[in-house]
């Protein structure tokens, strides 16, 4: 019956068989009626009516028969002709016209096929299978047998189908991109690359698959010539070709280096560039040599750019950047470079940078902008750029490994900008960090660290004839680096190494003057950082060790050495006392150095340590050492360095002030006896003519202390004296006599402007003494009158009477009469002793002349010489009784007090003071 079927009926039957996917029957029918069912017609029927869900393998043999034109002999199939046998030819023709068979060619398919029907069918069928059934994974089975049949299909399969198939079905099936083949092929090049790499490196566990993605999707995608364009050499590249998709990948790589550098490092380590490609079973296409060279050069430039962009300052990140650099050198055919750790150990000179101007501050911008442009000298693949990048990476590695994190970009800023202040700050911070990390008892650490820091200054390259140095610390002078290293060695206690490098070495890196100044500065810094004022512990101990570790440089005669020794002595002495300057803060040594008035600290010691005034000599030594340490006169440091350390005037002033402080402290603790002793033995001796007038004027403490002691009133809390010696047995009289001594001292050393106040106090004290003496004399006379002892006497001996002044005799007529009566009576030895003691208590009545002088202000003003004259008569009496110890006490006190009164009152009225030889002549007379 088939032999009589009309062409329309044959077409309708073929369509029926295609709809039901009866490929065998269709193939038999096509082979029997080849003149009607032509190749192109059969392919259109298959394209239009064969369900897209039919497996490609079911009709693959039939397609091969159509491609070769040699059908396979088949037996007659049981074809059901009933569907067309009842149709008329006209009805069949009408139905054929309504079939609307699809054309083999498709407008959105631009693959070169030479209009081959089978090639057009395969491409169109592939798109329909993908679009209608979503069975993209079946297309390799459909197209694989025909890759040699049509070159266009071969390229299209590798560059379009394979990347999309791997992206959605093999590599990331759960994160597929929503593109059909037609949509994917129609994407701009940049968008297509973004789609392919959208999941690459997103998950950290997939970092090991980054190379797979690049060789399995990116490079195959580049094998389509439609994705390349030729450009003139004057445009963006000088290589004649350009790929927008490749440039987009390079930008992706740079962005990953900035945001997730591990992705970039993994990509570079796992992938060798465009030659590293995985085409699967379709490894039958190649890039041209020109394209390959372009990809390699651009890839090398991008890798170098990625190294500059690594944002993390860690050993791992820097080693990753160095791996990138080694990949570039491999791509360029350069010799491999040693690892970073090996480079840090050897510190070899950086090659290919000598006498080159690449380290220019203008190149700083190229580390951040235009990294992929051909005009960028830093990323241009060359020996110069690779060795420069190696120097920067190694510099950043040394800094980071030393404890000072540094990125490659930061190292580049230091090298390119060449800012001396910035470089110096980095050097100082680096050496401080090295000191903090330094292990104990490991000098090799410091030797290696010093070599590294010096290498960072010049990268091992000799200076140019103009003196130009290349390195990240090129602007820092070697002396600055060596000085900081010396500081660090001293701070770390590496004295022997420091001495061997900077004092004993034949080629000394620093001058002796700089070494000396550095040692002194570090020693004082150790002192300032000390928390314990003991010289045997902590910072003070380190300070002491430092200045003693360099006997040739810091000699004992050096002024700075002496000042530091005095400072340590003063501070250590204060450690023996409880001392708190601020609430809750114990005394620290730096307070002594920065205090505006260090002598006042001794006053705080006296306040917080009871009975500490008894250690006056120790405190005086502390004050002396403060002066010698240069703490008192900080405004004259230059003069102090040029002159001897000990300044006599400053020492005297400090000692007088401290003595005054001790006197005041003793008075506050009611220890008048100690205060009196200090005044008599220390203040009295300090006010003689040998003391300069400058010290007298500046001494505003001694006379105040003496005045304060003279104003002290004895009470029940007053410490009792331990012995009386030859003084009065009456404690009140003795106390008044001592007060007068104190006031007399105050008169001698006080400035003229203060004499009036002291005189008033002196007069009141003298009146109190006279009153006490009268009371005591009356009491003793009353005792003598009522005494019933045989041979007793009721009056003082003639010797005692002869020492009384006329004023005293007029004030006590009864005592004088009694003495006259007693002169004619016999005297026993016992009574003589008692009378002698009683007379001793009355020896100070001559002080009434001071009262008359101080009380009669008008008389003193008109006759200023009277006090001296009134004091001369008792002096003549003393000359006749040279063996009488009590008269010496009186005359000494009177002479001192009256001499001061004469000069002081005379100054008030403008009269000249008597000459010393004149008063001496009066005493001789």
Short mmCIF file of C-alpha atoms in Angstrom, two decimals, residues 440-740:
data_model
loop_
_atom_site.label_atom_id
_atom_site.label_comp_id
_atom_site.label_asym_id
_atom_site.label_seq_id
_atom_site.Cartn_x
_atom_site.Cartn_y
_atom_site.Cartn_z
CA UNK A 440 65.87 35.84 77.40
CA UNK A 441 69.53 34.96 76.96
CA UNK A 442 69.44 34.78 73.15
CA UNK A 443 71.88 37.16 71.55
CA UNK A 444 71.45 35.56 68.11
CA UNK A 445 67.91 36.92 68.07
CA UNK A 446 69.20 40.47 68.38
CA UNK A 447 71.98 39.95 65.87
CA UNK A 448 69.47 38.66 63.31
CA UNK A 449 66.97 41.42 64.15
CA UNK A 450 69.62 44.11 63.71
CA UNK A 451 70.64 42.69 60.32
CA UNK A 452 67.01 42.63 59.22
CA UNK A 453 66.36 46.22 60.20
CA UNK A 454 69.49 47.39 58.42
CA UNK A 455 68.52 45.35 55.34
CA UNK A 456 65.11 47.02 55.28
CA UNK A 457 66.89 50.34 54.90
CA UNK A 458 68.69 49.48 51.64
CA UNK A 459 67.50 45.99 50.56
CA UNK A 460 71.15 45.01 50.43
CA UNK A 461 71.78 47.38 47.52
CA UNK A 462 74.84 49.62 47.69
CA UNK A 463 74.10 53.35 47.59
CA UNK A 464 74.35 55.14 44.27
CA UNK A 465 77.20 57.59 43.64
CA UNK A 466 74.73 60.31 44.56
CA UNK A 467 74.13 58.59 47.91
CA UNK A 468 70.63 57.44 47.06
CA UNK A 469 69.43 54.39 48.97
CA UNK A 470 66.58 52.01 48.06
CA UNK A 471 64.46 50.46 50.79
CA UNK A 472 61.43 51.03 52.95
CA UNK A 473 63.62 52.86 55.51
CA UNK A 474 65.86 54.59 52.99
CA UNK A 475 65.29 58.07 54.42
CA UNK A 476 66.25 57.06 57.95
CA UNK A 477 69.89 57.65 58.74
CA UNK A 478 71.90 54.64 59.88
CA UNK A 479 72.76 56.45 63.11
CA UNK A 480 69.09 56.69 64.00
CA UNK A 481 68.56 52.98 63.45
CA UNK A 482 71.68 52.03 65.39
CA UNK A 483 70.70 54.37 68.22
CA UNK A 484 67.27 52.77 68.52
CA UNK A 485 68.82 49.30 68.46
CA UNK A 486 71.23 50.34 71.21
CA UNK A 487 68.28 51.63 73.23
CA UNK A 488 66.48 48.34 72.76
CA UNK A 489 69.54 46.30 73.74
CA UNK A 490 69.98 48.30 76.92
CA UNK A 491 66.29 48.13 77.77
CA UNK A 492 66.37 44.36 77.27
CA UNK A 493 69.44 43.92 79.44
CA UNK A 494 71.72 42.80 76.59
CA UNK A 495 74.64 44.80 77.93
CA UNK A 496 77.44 42.55 76.72
CA UNK A 497 76.12 42.50 73.16
CA UNK A 498 75.62 46.26 73.18
CA UNK A 499 79.13 46.76 74.50
CA UNK A 500 80.62 44.47 71.85
CA UNK A 501 78.77 46.27 69.04
CA UNK A 502 79.03 49.89 70.09
CA UNK A 503 82.01 50.17 72.44
CA UNK A 504 84.47 47.36 71.70
CA UNK A 505 83.96 46.93 67.94
CA UNK A 506 86.76 48.05 65.66
CA UNK A 507 84.30 49.62 63.21
CA UNK A 508 81.93 51.41 65.53
CA UNK A 509 78.53 52.21 63.96
CA UNK A 510 77.98 55.14 66.35
CA UNK A 511 80.22 57.91 67.63
CA UNK A 512 81.18 57.80 71.33
CA UNK A 513 79.18 60.96 71.97
CA UNK A 514 75.96 59.42 70.60
CA UNK A 515 76.59 56.21 72.53
CA UNK A 516 77.12 58.20 75.71
CA UNK A 517 73.98 60.26 75.24
CA UNK A 518 71.94 57.16 74.43
CA UNK A 519 73.16 55.26 77.48
CA UNK A 520 72.31 58.18 79.75
CA UNK A 521 68.87 58.58 78.18
CA UNK A 522 68.05 54.87 78.49
CA UNK A 523 69.28 54.80 82.07
CA UNK A 524 67.05 57.72 82.97
CA UNK A 525 64.17 56.11 81.12
CA UNK A 526 64.61 52.98 83.21
CA UNK A 527 64.58 55.21 86.26
CA UNK A 528 61.41 56.96 85.12
CA UNK A 529 59.63 53.66 84.56
CA UNK A 530 60.57 52.31 87.97
CA UNK A 531 57.86 51.75 90.54
CA UNK A 532 60.09 50.82 93.46
CA UNK A 533 62.48 53.47 94.85
CA UNK A 534 64.94 50.82 96.01
CA UNK A 535 68.22 50.79 94.14
CA UNK A 536 68.45 47.04 94.44
CA UNK A 537 65.20 46.33 92.60
CA UNK A 538 63.35 47.08 89.40
CA UNK A 539 64.00 50.13 87.30
CA UNK A 540 66.55 51.70 89.62
CA UNK A 541 68.57 48.52 89.54
CA UNK A 542 68.44 48.52 85.74
CA UNK A 543 69.46 52.17 85.68
CA UNK A 544 72.43 51.39 87.89
CA UNK A 545 73.39 48.42 85.73
CA UNK A 546 73.22 50.44 82.52
CA UNK A 547 75.54 53.22 83.62
CA UNK A 548 78.01 50.66 84.96
CA UNK A 549 77.94 48.42 81.88
CA UNK A 550 80.07 50.76 79.72
CA UNK A 551 83.19 51.64 81.69
CA UNK A 552 84.98 53.16 78.70
CA UNK A 553 82.07 55.37 77.64
CA UNK A 554 80.46 56.21 80.98
CA UNK A 555 83.45 56.94 83.17
CA UNK A 556 83.12 57.77 86.84
CA UNK A 557 84.29 61.33 86.23
CA UNK A 558 81.55 62.03 83.70
CA UNK A 559 79.17 64.74 84.98
CA UNK A 560 76.13 62.83 83.75
CA UNK A 561 77.32 59.74 85.57
CA UNK A 562 77.69 61.70 88.80
CA UNK A 563 74.25 63.19 88.46
CA UNK A 564 72.66 59.79 87.93
CA UNK A 565 74.57 58.38 90.90
CA UNK A 566 73.30 61.21 93.07
CA UNK A 567 69.78 60.67 91.78
CA UNK A 568 69.92 56.98 92.63
CA UNK A 569 71.29 57.71 96.10
CA UNK A 570 68.58 60.25 96.83
CA UNK A 571 65.82 57.97 95.58
CA UNK A 572 67.13 54.93 97.40
CA UNK A 573 67.35 56.90 100.64
CA UNK A 574 63.67 57.81 100.31
CA UNK A 575 62.79 54.12 100.00
CA UNK A 576 63.50 53.75 103.73
CA UNK A 577 60.50 55.92 104.59
CA UNK A 578 56.79 55.66 104.18
CA UNK A 579 55.88 58.22 101.54
CA UNK A 580 52.56 58.84 99.80
CA UNK A 581 52.26 62.00 97.74
CA UNK A 582 48.75 61.35 96.44
CA UNK A 583 45.90 59.55 98.08
CA UNK A 584 46.33 55.83 97.52
CA UNK A 585 49.40 56.21 95.31
CA UNK A 586 52.75 55.24 96.79
CA UNK A 587 55.82 57.25 95.91
CA UNK A 588 57.36 56.41 92.55
CA UNK A 589 60.84 57.55 91.46
CA UNK A 590 59.68 59.57 88.46
CA UNK A 591 57.86 61.93 90.81
CA UNK A 592 61.22 63.02 92.14
CA UNK A 593 62.47 63.81 88.64
CA UNK A 594 59.46 65.78 87.52
CA UNK A 595 58.58 67.46 90.78
CA UNK A 596 58.83 71.23 90.60
CA UNK A 597 60.14 71.38 94.18
CA UNK A 598 61.84 68.08 95.06
CA UNK A 599 63.11 69.36 98.42
CA UNK A 600 59.50 69.65 99.54
CA UNK A 601 59.22 65.86 99.30
CA UNK A 602 61.44 65.68 102.39
CA UNK A 603 58.80 67.71 104.18
CA UNK A 604 56.26 65.02 103.25
CA UNK A 605 58.63 62.42 104.62
CA UNK A 606 58.80 64.27 107.92
CA UNK A 607 55.00 64.53 108.02
CA UNK A 608 54.36 60.83 107.37
CA UNK A 609 57.20 59.29 109.39
CA UNK A 610 57.20 60.07 113.14
CA UNK A 611 60.61 60.81 114.67
CA UNK A 612 62.13 60.93 111.18
CA UNK A 613 63.50 64.39 112.03
CA UNK A 614 66.01 62.67 114.28
CA UNK A 615 67.68 61.31 111.13
CA UNK A 616 68.58 64.78 110.02
CA UNK A 617 71.94 63.81 108.60
CA UNK A 618 70.37 61.23 106.30
CA UNK A 619 67.82 63.77 105.14
CA UNK A 620 70.54 66.35 104.55
CA UNK A 621 72.36 63.83 102.40
CA UNK A 622 69.17 63.27 100.41
CA UNK A 623 68.88 66.99 99.81
CA UNK A 624 72.54 67.24 98.82
CA UNK A 625 72.10 64.42 96.32
CA UNK A 626 69.01 66.10 94.92
CA UNK A 627 71.06 69.19 94.22
CA UNK A 628 73.92 67.20 92.73
CA UNK A 629 71.44 65.29 90.57
CA UNK A 630 70.35 68.56 89.01
CA UNK A 631 66.80 68.36 90.33
CA UNK A 632 66.78 71.69 92.11
CA UNK A 633 67.98 74.01 89.35
CA UNK A 634 66.45 72.49 86.21
CA UNK A 635 66.55 75.79 84.36
CA UNK A 636 70.33 75.75 84.28
CA UNK A 637 71.03 72.33 82.82
CA UNK A 638 73.57 73.53 80.29
CA UNK A 639 75.53 75.34 82.94
CA UNK A 640 75.33 72.32 85.18
CA UNK A 641 76.84 70.21 82.46
CA UNK A 642 79.73 72.57 81.98
CA UNK A 643 80.47 73.28 85.65
CA UNK A 644 81.27 70.91 88.49
CA UNK A 645 78.32 68.96 89.74
CA UNK A 646 78.40 70.31 93.25
CA UNK A 647 77.05 73.82 93.52
CA UNK A 648 77.95 75.07 96.97
CA UNK A 649 75.26 77.69 97.23
CA UNK A 650 72.49 75.32 96.19
CA UNK A 651 73.72 72.63 98.55
CA UNK A 652 73.89 75.09 101.45
CA UNK A 653 70.43 76.38 100.69
CA UNK A 654 69.01 72.86 100.49
CA UNK A 655 70.66 71.83 103.76
CA UNK A 656 69.39 74.94 105.55
CA UNK A 657 65.90 74.34 104.26
CA UNK A 658 65.93 70.70 105.31
CA UNK A 659 67.29 71.64 108.72
CA UNK A 660 64.43 74.09 109.08
CA UNK A 661 62.00 71.35 108.06
CA UNK A 662 63.42 69.04 110.72
CA UNK A 663 63.13 71.79 113.35
CA UNK A 664 59.51 72.40 112.42
CA UNK A 665 58.78 68.66 112.43
CA UNK A 666 60.36 68.30 115.87
CA UNK A 667 58.25 71.17 117.18
CA UNK A 668 55.10 69.60 115.74
CA UNK A 669 55.94 66.45 117.68
CA UNK A 670 56.66 68.55 120.83
CA UNK A 671 60.34 67.62 120.80
CA UNK A 672 61.62 71.06 121.67
CA UNK A 673 64.96 69.78 122.92
CA UNK A 674 65.84 68.32 119.50
CA UNK A 675 64.68 71.44 117.72
CA UNK A 676 66.74 73.57 120.10
CA UNK A 677 69.77 71.38 119.50
CA UNK A 678 69.44 71.76 115.70
CA UNK A 679 69.12 75.53 116.03
CA UNK A 680 72.13 75.94 118.28
CA UNK A 681 74.39 73.45 116.50
CA UNK A 682 73.29 73.83 112.88
CA UNK A 683 71.54 77.12 112.27
CA UNK A 684 73.90 79.08 114.50
CA UNK A 685 76.94 77.75 112.70
CA UNK A 686 75.37 78.32 109.32
CA UNK A 687 74.93 82.06 109.81
CA UNK A 688 78.50 83.11 110.23
CA UNK A 689 80.39 85.50 108.05
CA UNK A 690 81.65 82.73 105.77
CA UNK A 691 78.19 82.24 104.34
CA UNK A 692 77.60 84.33 101.27
CA UNK A 693 75.19 87.19 101.32
CA UNK A 694 73.22 85.56 98.53
CA UNK A 695 72.47 82.54 100.68
CA UNK A 696 71.45 84.83 103.56
CA UNK A 697 68.96 86.65 101.41
CA UNK A 698 67.61 83.46 99.84
CA UNK A 699 67.40 81.59 103.15
CA UNK A 700 63.82 82.18 104.13
CA UNK A 701 63.53 78.99 106.16
CA UNK A 702 66.17 79.07 108.92
CA UNK A 703 65.05 82.23 110.67
CA UNK A 704 61.44 81.14 110.47
CA UNK A 705 62.31 77.82 112.08
CA UNK A 706 64.30 79.60 114.79
CA UNK A 707 61.44 82.03 115.34
CA UNK A 708 58.97 79.17 115.51
CA UNK A 709 61.12 77.48 118.14
CA UNK A 710 61.38 80.76 120.03
CA UNK A 711 57.60 81.00 120.04
CA UNK A 712 57.14 77.44 121.25
CA UNK A 713 55.34 77.19 124.65
CA UNK A 714 56.26 74.30 126.85
CA UNK A 715 53.34 72.00 127.71
CA UNK A 716 52.66 68.66 129.31
CA UNK A 717 53.20 66.96 125.91
CA UNK A 718 56.65 68.43 125.51
CA UNK A 719 59.40 65.83 125.47
CA UNK A 720 61.44 66.13 128.65
CA UNK A 721 65.19 66.69 128.31
CA UNK A 722 67.44 63.72 128.91
CA UNK A 723 70.10 65.82 130.76
CA UNK A 724 70.42 69.36 132.11
CA UNK A 725 74.18 69.89 132.07
CA UNK A 726 75.05 73.20 133.75
CA UNK A 727 71.72 74.83 132.95
CA UNK A 728 69.12 75.99 135.42
CA UNK A 729 67.39 73.38 137.44
CA UNK A 730 64.07 75.13 136.95
CA UNK A 731 62.58 73.67 133.71
CA UNK A 732 60.49 76.76 133.00
CA UNK A 733 63.48 79.06 133.33
CA UNK A 734 65.59 76.68 131.29
CA UNK A 735 62.94 76.58 128.59
CA UNK A 736 62.73 80.38 128.48
CA UNK A 737 66.49 80.62 128.27
CA UNK A 738 66.45 78.18 125.32
CA UNK A 739 63.71 80.16 123.62
CA UNK A 740 65.79 83.29 123.98
#
